[in-house]
Amino acid sequence: MYSRIAGTGSYLPAAVVSNADLEQRMETTDEWIRERTGIQRRHRAAPGETTVDMAEHAARAALLAAGRDARDVDLIIVATCTPDLVFPNPGVMLQKRLGCVGGPAFSVEAACSGFIYAMSLADKFIRAGESKCALVVGSETLSRITNHDDRGTAILFGDGAGAVLLEAHAEQGIISTHLRADGNYQDLLYCSGGISRGHAPGGDHIVMAGSEVFKMAVTMLGRIVDETLAANGLPKSAVDWLVPHQANIRIIQATAKKLDMPMERVIVTVQEHGNTSTASVPLALDAGVRDGRIKRGELLLLEAFGGGFTWGSALVRY
Ligand code: UT7
């Protein structure tokens, strides 16, 4: 038994913050942001709009795309670093909204790699016969943990959600997943406060040593895409689409180069929404599926890198 993608969905909140808006607030330029990151705009959740609200939109879209009823769902995993509450977890909140209570529902925190981690877990539940229909969601309200006066991070992050419905299937869908972490790098990318340590004065914010993170991301993503193909005995040319974490166009270009893939075979959405952490990979996947580029039977390589550091990949036959 394998797990296969039955449907994808995504959601971006209506409010948009353009590079021109940021120029008004801090010492930066549209040109610098576009050249150094590829980002043109990011979306921001409305006051009161939460991670679970956005997760629900994306989840309903994925269910609709799959032609499945919410009552079919027997497992929910929500990847996020910005949950509505400490507990209950956003998975059970989503479960209640969708009306599919009973099966396991939980959240995964692995920063920007959270969706790959969650997808890997759901795949294992399905392969073990413990789930037949799993909803995997990445959803973030990063605007609530962004220092909007810090030009090193405020230009990068945005809000949004993406979802995938996985179903048990006799044919192979998810071929393999590869999860990695190295806790030695916690100081390079972290949120400055929390429950147990206490909240930071002025609010909890993302802190990042940008160029150090950049270099590690390029190295580790380059390595993991090689490992993923080697583990499956596949040449680089076998991959139809790279569906990367959307943090920075230059990181995406470096990974594509490592795979000898032209940018036409890479799903790039970073210009539209910036870095949405766990929502980034499913947002890109949904964009590629909905505009018809990604077709059934094609081979996809998903990857992400984030705070921790954590990183990971998934090789998927769509
Ligand atoms: O999703 C988790 C993983 N996260 C990432 O992958 C993000 C990784 N990092 C990055 O994407 C990039 O490092 C950034 C976009 C954050 C920064 O780009 P960079 O090319 O690494 O720039 P830098 O930090 O080395 O800074 C270069 C210059 C500096 O000025 P000086 O010291 O050379 O005079 C910065 O102060 O650019 C300056 N700078 C800016 N200038 C205009 C930094 N931010 C800005 C800005 N506008 N927003």
PDB file of C-alpha atoms in Angstrom, residues 4-247:
ATOM      1  CA  ARG A   4      -0.848   9.116  -3.317  1.00  0.00           C
ATOM      2  CA  ILE A   5      -1.759  12.791  -3.685  1.00  0.00           C
ATOM      3  CA  ALA A   6      -5.511  12.892  -4.271  1.00  0.00           C
ATOM      4  CA  GLY A   7      -5.878  16.679  -4.222  1.00  0.00           C
ATOM      5  CA  THR A   8      -4.144  19.935  -3.373  1.00  0.00           C
ATOM      6  CA  GLY A   9      -5.399  23.284  -2.106  1.00  0.00           C
ATOM      7  CA  SER A  10      -4.082  26.632  -0.953  1.00  0.00           C
ATOM      8  CA  TYR A  11      -5.102  29.959   0.487  1.00  0.00           C
ATOM      9  CA  LEU A  12      -3.553  33.419   0.606  1.00  0.00           C
ATOM     10  CA  PRO A  13      -5.131  36.178   2.697  1.00  0.00           C
ATOM     11  CA  ALA A  14      -6.470  39.167   0.761  1.00  0.00           C
ATOM     12  CA  ALA A  15      -4.199  41.921   2.097  1.00  0.00           C
ATOM     13  CA  VAL A  16      -0.987  42.395   0.119  1.00  0.00           C
ATOM     14  CA  VAL A  17       2.199  44.145   1.238  1.00  0.00           C
ATOM     15  CA  SER A  18       4.223  45.206  -1.816  1.00  0.00           C
ATOM     16  CA  ASN A  19       7.899  46.078  -1.966  1.00  0.00           C
ATOM     17  CA  ALA A  20       6.788  49.688  -2.519  1.00  0.00           C
ATOM     18  CA  ASP A  21       4.874  49.521   0.800  1.00  0.00           C
ATOM     19  CA  LEU A  22       8.071  48.377   2.534  1.00  0.00           C
ATOM     20  CA  GLU A  23      10.061  51.196   0.923  1.00  0.00           C
ATOM     21  CA  GLN A  24       7.783  53.587   2.825  1.00  0.00           C
ATOM     22  CA  ARG A  25       8.513  51.907   6.149  1.00  0.00           C
ATOM     23  CA  MET A  26      12.231  51.078   6.097  1.00  0.00           C
ATOM     24  CA  GLU A  27      15.483  51.707   4.299  1.00  0.00           C
ATOM     25  CA  THR A  28      15.116  49.319   1.391  1.00  0.00           C
ATOM     26  CA  THR A  29      14.269  49.339  -2.293  1.00  0.00           C
ATOM     27  CA  ASP A  30      12.057  47.296  -4.568  1.00  0.00           C
ATOM     28  CA  GLU A  31      15.134  46.664  -6.718  1.00  0.00           C
ATOM     29  CA  TRP A  32      17.210  45.292  -3.805  1.00  0.00           C
ATOM     30  CA  ILE A  33      14.412  42.993  -2.634  1.00  0.00           C
ATOM     31  CA  ARG A  34      13.695  41.645  -6.126  1.00  0.00           C
ATOM     32  CA  GLU A  35      17.365  41.114  -6.976  1.00  0.00           C
ATOM     33  CA  ARG A  36      18.431  39.567  -3.663  1.00  0.00           C
ATOM     34  CA  THR A  37      15.275  37.498  -2.958  1.00  0.00           C
ATOM     35  CA  GLY A  38      12.932  37.408  -5.985  1.00  0.00           C
ATOM     36  CA  ILE A  39      10.051  38.569  -3.773  1.00  0.00           C
ATOM     37  CA  GLN A  40       7.598  41.178  -5.108  1.00  0.00           C
ATOM     38  CA  ARG A  41       4.788  40.957  -2.562  1.00  0.00           C
ATOM     39  CA  ARG A  42       3.658  39.029   0.481  1.00  0.00           C
ATOM     40  CA  HIS A  43       0.168  38.445   1.896  1.00  0.00           C
ATOM     41  CA  ARG A  44      -0.876  39.366   5.390  1.00  0.00           C
ATOM     42  CA  ALA A  45      -3.636  37.774   7.486  1.00  0.00           C
ATOM     43  CA  ALA A  46      -6.465  40.142   8.426  1.00  0.00           C
ATOM     44  CA  PRO A  47      -6.716  41.193  12.083  1.00  0.00           C
ATOM     45  CA  GLY A  48      -8.206  38.205  13.894  1.00  0.00           C
ATOM     46  CA  GLU A  49      -7.551  35.809  10.989  1.00  0.00           C
ATOM     47  CA  THR A  50      -5.610  32.845  12.328  1.00  0.00           C
ATOM     48  CA  THR A  51      -3.448  29.942  11.202  1.00  0.00           C
ATOM     49  CA  VAL A  52      -6.397  27.538  11.596  1.00  0.00           C
ATOM     50  CA  ASP A  53      -8.693  29.858   9.599  1.00  0.00           C
ATOM     51  CA  MET A  54      -6.258  29.744   6.702  1.00  0.00           C
ATOM     52  CA  ALA A  55      -5.636  26.002   7.141  1.00  0.00           C
ATOM     53  CA  GLU A  56      -9.386  25.428   6.831  1.00  0.00           C
ATOM     54  CA  HIS A  57      -9.566  27.288   3.486  1.00  0.00           C
ATOM     55  CA  ALA A  58      -6.640  25.308   2.069  1.00  0.00           C
ATOM     56  CA  ALA A  59      -7.962  21.995   3.431  1.00  0.00           C
ATOM     57  CA  ARG A  60     -11.437  22.520   1.941  1.00  0.00           C
ATOM     58  CA  ALA A  61      -9.865  23.346  -1.433  1.00  0.00           C
ATOM     59  CA  ALA A  62      -7.793  20.130  -1.315  1.00  0.00           C
ATOM     60  CA  LEU A  63     -10.862  18.056  -0.404  1.00  0.00           C
ATOM     61  CA  LEU A  64     -12.809  19.608  -3.272  1.00  0.00           C
ATOM     62  CA  ALA A  65      -9.973  18.982  -5.734  1.00  0.00           C
ATOM     63  CA  ALA A  66      -9.822  15.343  -4.611  1.00  0.00           C
ATOM     64  CA  GLY A  67     -13.606  14.955  -4.797  1.00  0.00           C
ATOM     65  CA  ARG A  68     -13.612  13.677  -1.225  1.00  0.00           C
ATOM     66  CA  ASP A  69     -15.892  14.380   1.702  1.00  0.00           C
ATOM     67  CA  ALA A  70     -14.313  15.692   4.922  1.00  0.00           C
ATOM     68  CA  ARG A  71     -15.816  12.677   6.714  1.00  0.00           C
ATOM     69  CA  ASP A  72     -13.400  10.445   4.741  1.00  0.00           C
ATOM     70  CA  VAL A  73     -10.426  12.053   6.531  1.00  0.00           C
ATOM     71  CA  ASP A  74      -9.015   9.774   9.251  1.00  0.00           C
ATOM     72  CA  LEU A  75      -5.757  11.648  10.004  1.00  0.00           C
ATOM     73  CA  ILE A  76      -4.879  15.341  10.174  1.00  0.00           C
ATOM     74  CA  ILE A  77      -1.362  16.720  10.511  1.00  0.00           C
ATOM     75  CA  VAL A  78      -0.841  20.477  10.535  1.00  0.00           C
ATOM     76  CA  ALA A  79       2.689  21.801  10.190  1.00  0.00           C
ATOM     77  CA  THR A  80       3.135  25.267  11.654  1.00  0.00           C
ATOM     78  CA  CYS A  81       5.356  27.452  13.822  1.00  0.00           C
ATOM     79  CA  THR A  82       2.491  29.872  14.491  1.00  0.00           C
ATOM     80  CA  PRO A  83      -0.338  27.855  16.111  1.00  0.00           C
ATOM     81  CA  ASP A  84      -3.508  29.647  17.258  1.00  0.00           C
ATOM     82  CA  LEU A  85      -2.975  28.456  20.835  1.00  0.00           C
ATOM     83  CA  VAL A  86      -0.338  26.475  22.722  1.00  0.00           C
ATOM     84  CA  PHE A  87      -3.006  23.770  22.922  1.00  0.00           C
ATOM     85  CA  PRO A  88      -5.246  22.304  21.711  1.00  0.00           C
ATOM     86  CA  ASN A  89      -3.157  21.740  18.619  1.00  0.00           C
ATOM     87  CA  PRO A  90      -4.265  23.218  15.273  1.00  0.00           C
ATOM     88  CA  GLY A  91      -4.937  19.729  13.914  1.00  0.00           C
ATOM     89  CA  VAL A  92      -7.818  19.127  16.329  1.00  0.00           C
ATOM     90  CA  MET A  93      -9.143  22.648  15.752  1.00  0.00           C
ATOM     91  CA  LEU A  94      -9.208  21.909  12.031  1.00  0.00           C
ATOM     92  CA  GLN A  95     -10.779  18.515  12.688  1.00  0.00           C
ATOM     93  CA  LYS A  96     -13.669  20.139  14.520  1.00  0.00           C
ATOM     94  CA  ARG A  97     -14.189  22.716  11.768  1.00  0.00           C
ATOM     95  CA  LEU A  98     -14.267  20.025   9.088  1.00  0.00           C
ATOM     96  CA  GLY A  99     -16.468  17.718  11.171  1.00  0.00           C
ATOM     97  CA  CYS A 100     -14.253  14.631  10.914  1.00  0.00           C
ATOM     98  CA  VAL A 101     -13.530  13.875  14.572  1.00  0.00           C
ATOM     99  CA  GLY A 102     -12.215  10.517  15.775  1.00  0.00           C
ATOM    100  CA  GLY A 103      -8.891   9.890  14.054  1.00  0.00           C
ATOM    101  CA  PRO A 104      -5.556  11.259  15.207  1.00  0.00           C
ATOM    102  CA  ALA A 105      -4.970  14.992  14.713  1.00  0.00           C
ATOM    103  CA  PHE A 106      -1.783  16.755  15.705  1.00  0.00           C
ATOM    104  CA  SER A 107       0.735  19.395  14.729  1.00  0.00           C
ATOM    105  CA  VAL A 108       4.378  19.262  13.722  1.00  0.00           C
ATOM    106  CA  GLU A 109       6.888  22.036  14.375  1.00  0.00           C
ATOM    107  CA  ALA A 110       9.989  21.752  12.248  1.00  0.00           C
ATOM    108  CA  ALA A 111      10.072  25.374  11.024  1.00  0.00           C
ATOM    109  CA  CYS A 112      10.113  25.738   7.227  1.00  0.00           C
ATOM    110  CA  SER A 113      10.645  21.983   6.747  1.00  0.00           C
ATOM    111  CA  GLY A 114       7.470  21.224   8.713  1.00  0.00           C
ATOM    112  CA  PHE A 115       5.358  20.333   5.701  1.00  0.00           C
ATOM    113  CA  ILE A 116       7.908  17.790   4.426  1.00  0.00           C
ATOM    114  CA  TYR A 117       8.110  16.319   7.941  1.00  0.00           C
ATOM    115  CA  ALA A 118       4.291  16.155   8.163  1.00  0.00           C
ATOM    116  CA  MET A 119       3.960  14.601   4.721  1.00  0.00           C
ATOM    117  CA  SER A 120       6.549  11.983   5.622  1.00  0.00           C
ATOM    118  CA  LEU A 121       4.634  11.110   8.797  1.00  0.00           C
ATOM    119  CA  ALA A 122       1.302  10.858   6.967  1.00  0.00           C
ATOM    120  CA  ASP A 123       2.926   8.616   4.348  1.00  0.00           C
ATOM    121  CA  LYS A 124       4.159   6.319   7.120  1.00  0.00           C
ATOM    122  CA  PHE A 125       0.667   6.150   8.702  1.00  0.00           C
ATOM    123  CA  ILE A 126      -0.814   5.180   5.328  1.00  0.00           C
ATOM    124  CA  ARG A 127       1.882   2.617   4.495  1.00  0.00           C
ATOM    125  CA  ALA A 128       1.417   1.074   7.955  1.00  0.00           C
ATOM    126  CA  GLY A 129      -2.311   0.700   7.254  1.00  0.00           C
ATOM    127  CA  GLU A 130      -3.296   3.111  10.051  1.00  0.00           C
ATOM    128  CA  SER A 131      -4.800   5.751   7.756  1.00  0.00           C
ATOM    129  CA  LYS A 132      -6.565   5.683   4.415  1.00  0.00           C
ATOM    130  CA  CYS A 133      -7.159   9.383   3.891  1.00  0.00           C
ATOM    131  CA  ALA A 134      -4.822  11.941   5.455  1.00  0.00           C
ATOM    132  CA  LEU A 135      -4.982  15.698   5.349  1.00  0.00           C
ATOM    133  CA  VAL A 136      -1.548  17.346   5.527  1.00  0.00           C
ATOM    134  CA  VAL A 137      -1.519  21.122   5.931  1.00  0.00           C
ATOM    135  CA  GLY A 138       1.116  23.828   6.237  1.00  0.00           C
ATOM    136  CA  SER A 139      -0.276  27.114   7.545  1.00  0.00           C
ATOM    137  CA  GLU A 140       1.398  30.220   8.948  1.00  0.00           C
ATOM    138  CA  THR A 141       0.649  33.671  10.283  1.00  0.00           C
ATOM    139  CA  LEU A 142       4.323  34.672  10.247  1.00  0.00           C
ATOM    140  CA  SER A 143       3.342  38.354  10.234  1.00  0.00           C
ATOM    141  CA  ARG A 144       2.589  37.898  13.964  1.00  0.00           C
ATOM    142  CA  ILE A 145       6.215  36.921  14.725  1.00  0.00           C
ATOM    143  CA  THR A 146       7.907  39.269  12.253  1.00  0.00           C
ATOM    144  CA  ASN A 147       9.756  42.381  13.401  1.00  0.00           C
ATOM    145  CA  HIS A 148       8.235  44.784  10.874  1.00  0.00           C
ATOM    146  CA  ASP A 149      11.071  47.262  11.418  1.00  0.00           C
ATOM    147  CA  ASP A 150      13.888  44.797  10.674  1.00  0.00           C
ATOM    148  CA  ARG A 151      14.754  45.013   6.974  1.00  0.00           C
ATOM    149  CA  GLY A 152      16.710  41.754   7.176  1.00  0.00           C
ATOM    150  CA  THR A 153      13.558  39.725   7.871  1.00  0.00           C
ATOM    151  CA  ALA A 154      10.464  41.932   7.348  1.00  0.00           C
ATOM    152  CA  ILE A 155      10.919  41.848   3.574  1.00  0.00           C
ATOM    153  CA  LEU A 156      10.958  38.049   3.495  1.00  0.00           C
ATOM    154  CA  PHE A 157       8.043  36.582   5.396  1.00  0.00           C
ATOM    155  CA  GLY A 158       4.342  36.299   4.587  1.00  0.00           C
ATOM    156  CA  ASP A 159       1.152  34.493   5.612  1.00  0.00           C
ATOM    157  CA  GLY A 160      -0.688  31.672   3.847  1.00  0.00           C
ATOM    158  CA  ALA A 161      -1.644  28.011   3.839  1.00  0.00           C
ATOM    159  CA  GLY A 162      -1.353  24.968   1.604  1.00  0.00           C
ATOM    160  CA  ALA A 163      -2.815  21.484   1.909  1.00  0.00           C
ATOM    161  CA  VAL A 164      -2.531  18.050   0.381  1.00  0.00           C
ATOM    162  CA  LEU A 165      -4.989  15.187   0.690  1.00  0.00           C
ATOM    163  CA  LEU A 166      -3.153  11.855   0.684  1.00  0.00           C
ATOM    164  CA  GLU A 167      -5.028   8.625   0.066  1.00  0.00           C
ATOM    165  CA  ALA A 168      -4.070   4.970   0.337  1.00  0.00           C
ATOM    166  CA  HIS A 169      -3.505   3.610  -3.164  1.00  0.00           C
ATOM    167  CA  ALA A 170      -2.173   0.437  -4.761  1.00  0.00           C
ATOM    168  CA  GLU A 171       0.039   2.507  -7.099  1.00  0.00           C
ATOM    169  CA  GLN A 172       3.085   4.356  -5.850  1.00  0.00           C
ATOM    170  CA  GLY A 173       2.626   8.071  -5.102  1.00  0.00           C
ATOM    171  CA  ILE A 174       5.097   9.157  -2.421  1.00  0.00           C
ATOM    172  CA  ILE A 175       8.196   7.169  -3.327  1.00  0.00           C
ATOM    173  CA  SER A 176      10.511   8.213  -0.517  1.00  0.00           C
ATOM    174  CA  THR A 177      10.960  10.968   2.043  1.00  0.00           C
ATOM    175  CA  HIS A 178      14.236  12.089   3.616  1.00  0.00           C
ATOM    176  CA  LEU A 179      14.283  14.074   6.864  1.00  0.00           C
ATOM    177  CA  ARG A 180      17.345  15.697   8.420  1.00  0.00           C
ATOM    178  CA  ALA A 181      18.144  18.002  11.342  1.00  0.00           C
ATOM    179  CA  ASP A 182      21.231  19.515  12.963  1.00  0.00           C
ATOM    180  CA  GLY A 183      20.545  21.246  16.281  1.00  0.00           C
ATOM    181  CA  ASN A 184      23.962  22.892  16.329  1.00  0.00           C
ATOM    182  CA  TYR A 185      22.666  25.825  14.296  1.00  0.00           C
ATOM    183  CA  GLN A 186      19.831  27.032  16.537  1.00  0.00           C
ATOM    184  CA  ASP A 187      21.354  30.500  16.946  1.00  0.00           C
ATOM    185  CA  LEU A 188      21.290  31.316  13.226  1.00  0.00           C
ATOM    186  CA  LEU A 189      17.494  31.227  12.844  1.00  0.00           C
ATOM    187  CA  TYR A 190      15.022  31.256  15.708  1.00  0.00           C
ATOM    188  CA  CYS A 191      12.007  32.916  17.273  1.00  0.00           C
ATOM    189  CA  SER A 192      13.135  35.180  20.115  1.00  0.00           C
ATOM    190  CA  GLY A 193      10.592  34.127  22.737  1.00  0.00           C
ATOM    191  CA  GLY A 194       8.136  31.474  23.781  1.00  0.00           C
ATOM    192  CA  ILE A 195       6.112  29.922  26.545  1.00  0.00           C
ATOM    193  CA  SER A 196       8.740  28.103  28.582  1.00  0.00           C
ATOM    194  CA  ARG A 197      11.584  30.638  28.297  1.00  0.00           C
ATOM    195  CA  GLY A 198       9.226  33.566  28.471  1.00  0.00           C
ATOM    196  CA  HIS A 199       8.173  36.076  25.852  1.00  0.00           C
ATOM    197  CA  ALA A 200      10.732  38.524  24.468  1.00  0.00           C
ATOM    198  CA  PRO A 201      10.375  42.180  25.464  1.00  0.00           C
ATOM    199  CA  GLY A 202       8.461  43.864  22.635  1.00  0.00           C
ATOM    200  CA  GLY A 203       7.130  40.539  21.340  1.00  0.00           C
ATOM    201  CA  ASP A 204       8.504  37.289  19.956  1.00  0.00           C
ATOM    202  CA  HIS A 205      10.217  37.783  16.600  1.00  0.00           C
ATOM    203  CA  ILE A 206      12.044  35.818  13.941  1.00  0.00           C
ATOM    204  CA  VAL A 207      15.807  36.404  14.251  1.00  0.00           C
ATOM    205  CA  MET A 208      18.007  35.323  11.366  1.00  0.00           C
ATOM    206  CA  ALA A 209      21.647  35.515  10.332  1.00  0.00           C
ATOM    207  CA  GLY A 210      20.606  35.741   6.669  1.00  0.00           C
ATOM    208  CA  SER A 211      23.788  35.059   4.737  1.00  0.00           C
ATOM    209  CA  GLU A 212      24.877  32.184   7.028  1.00  0.00           C
ATOM    210  CA  VAL A 213      21.441  30.568   6.666  1.00  0.00           C
ATOM    211  CA  PHE A 214      21.611  31.136   2.919  1.00  0.00           C
ATOM    212  CA  LYS A 215      24.917  29.279   2.578  1.00  0.00           C
ATOM    213  CA  MET A 216      23.781  26.335   4.705  1.00  0.00           C
ATOM    214  CA  ALA A 217      20.479  26.103   2.823  1.00  0.00           C
ATOM    215  CA  VAL A 218      22.249  25.912  -0.541  1.00  0.00           C
ATOM    216  CA  THR A 219      24.696  23.271   0.725  1.00  0.00           C
ATOM    217  CA  MET A 220      22.188  21.055   2.535  1.00  0.00           C
ATOM    218  CA  LEU A 221      19.501  21.236  -0.155  1.00  0.00           C
ATOM    219  CA  GLY A 222      22.076  20.422  -2.830  1.00  0.00           C
ATOM    220  CA  ARG A 223      23.147  17.431  -0.779  1.00  0.00           C
ATOM    221  CA  ILE A 224      19.655  16.124  -0.030  1.00  0.00           C
ATOM    222  CA  VAL A 225      18.426  16.229  -3.613  1.00  0.00           C
ATOM    223  CA  ASP A 226      21.453  14.113  -4.580  1.00  0.00           C
ATOM    224  CA  GLU A 227      20.761  11.702  -1.697  1.00  0.00           C
ATOM    225  CA  THR A 228      17.098  11.422  -2.687  1.00  0.00           C
ATOM    226  CA  LEU A 229      17.894  10.447  -6.267  1.00  0.00           C
ATOM    227  CA  ALA A 230      20.724   8.091  -5.211  1.00  0.00           C
ATOM    228  CA  ALA A 231      18.422   6.322  -2.715  1.00  0.00           C
ATOM    229  CA  ASN A 232      16.081   5.529  -5.593  1.00  0.00           C
ATOM    230  CA  GLY A 233      18.736   4.806  -8.220  1.00  0.00           C
ATOM    231  CA  LEU A 234      17.410   7.593 -10.426  1.00  0.00           C
ATOM    232  CA  PRO A 235      19.308  10.028 -12.675  1.00  0.00           C
ATOM    233  CA  LYS A 236      18.723  13.782 -12.361  1.00  0.00           C
ATOM    234  CA  SER A 237      16.953  13.718 -15.725  1.00  0.00           C
ATOM    235  CA  ALA A 238      14.145  11.579 -14.229  1.00  0.00           C
ATOM    236  CA  VAL A 239      12.724  14.525 -12.257  1.00  0.00           C
ATOM    237  CA  ASP A 240       9.951  16.372 -14.104  1.00  0.00           C
ATOM    238  CA  TRP A 241       9.375  19.170 -11.577  1.00  0.00           C
ATOM    239  CA  LEU A 242      11.294  20.646  -8.685  1.00  0.00           C
ATOM    240  CA  VAL A 243       8.824  21.980  -6.088  1.00  0.00           C
ATOM    241  CA  PRO A 244      11.096  23.829  -3.662  1.00  0.00           C
ATOM    242  CA  HIS A 245      10.638  25.745  -0.439  1.00  0.00           C
ATOM    243  CA  GLN A 246      10.082  29.352  -1.505  1.00  0.00           C
ATOM    244  CA  ALA A 247      12.574  31.276   0.661  1.00  0.00           C
TER     245      ALA A 247
END
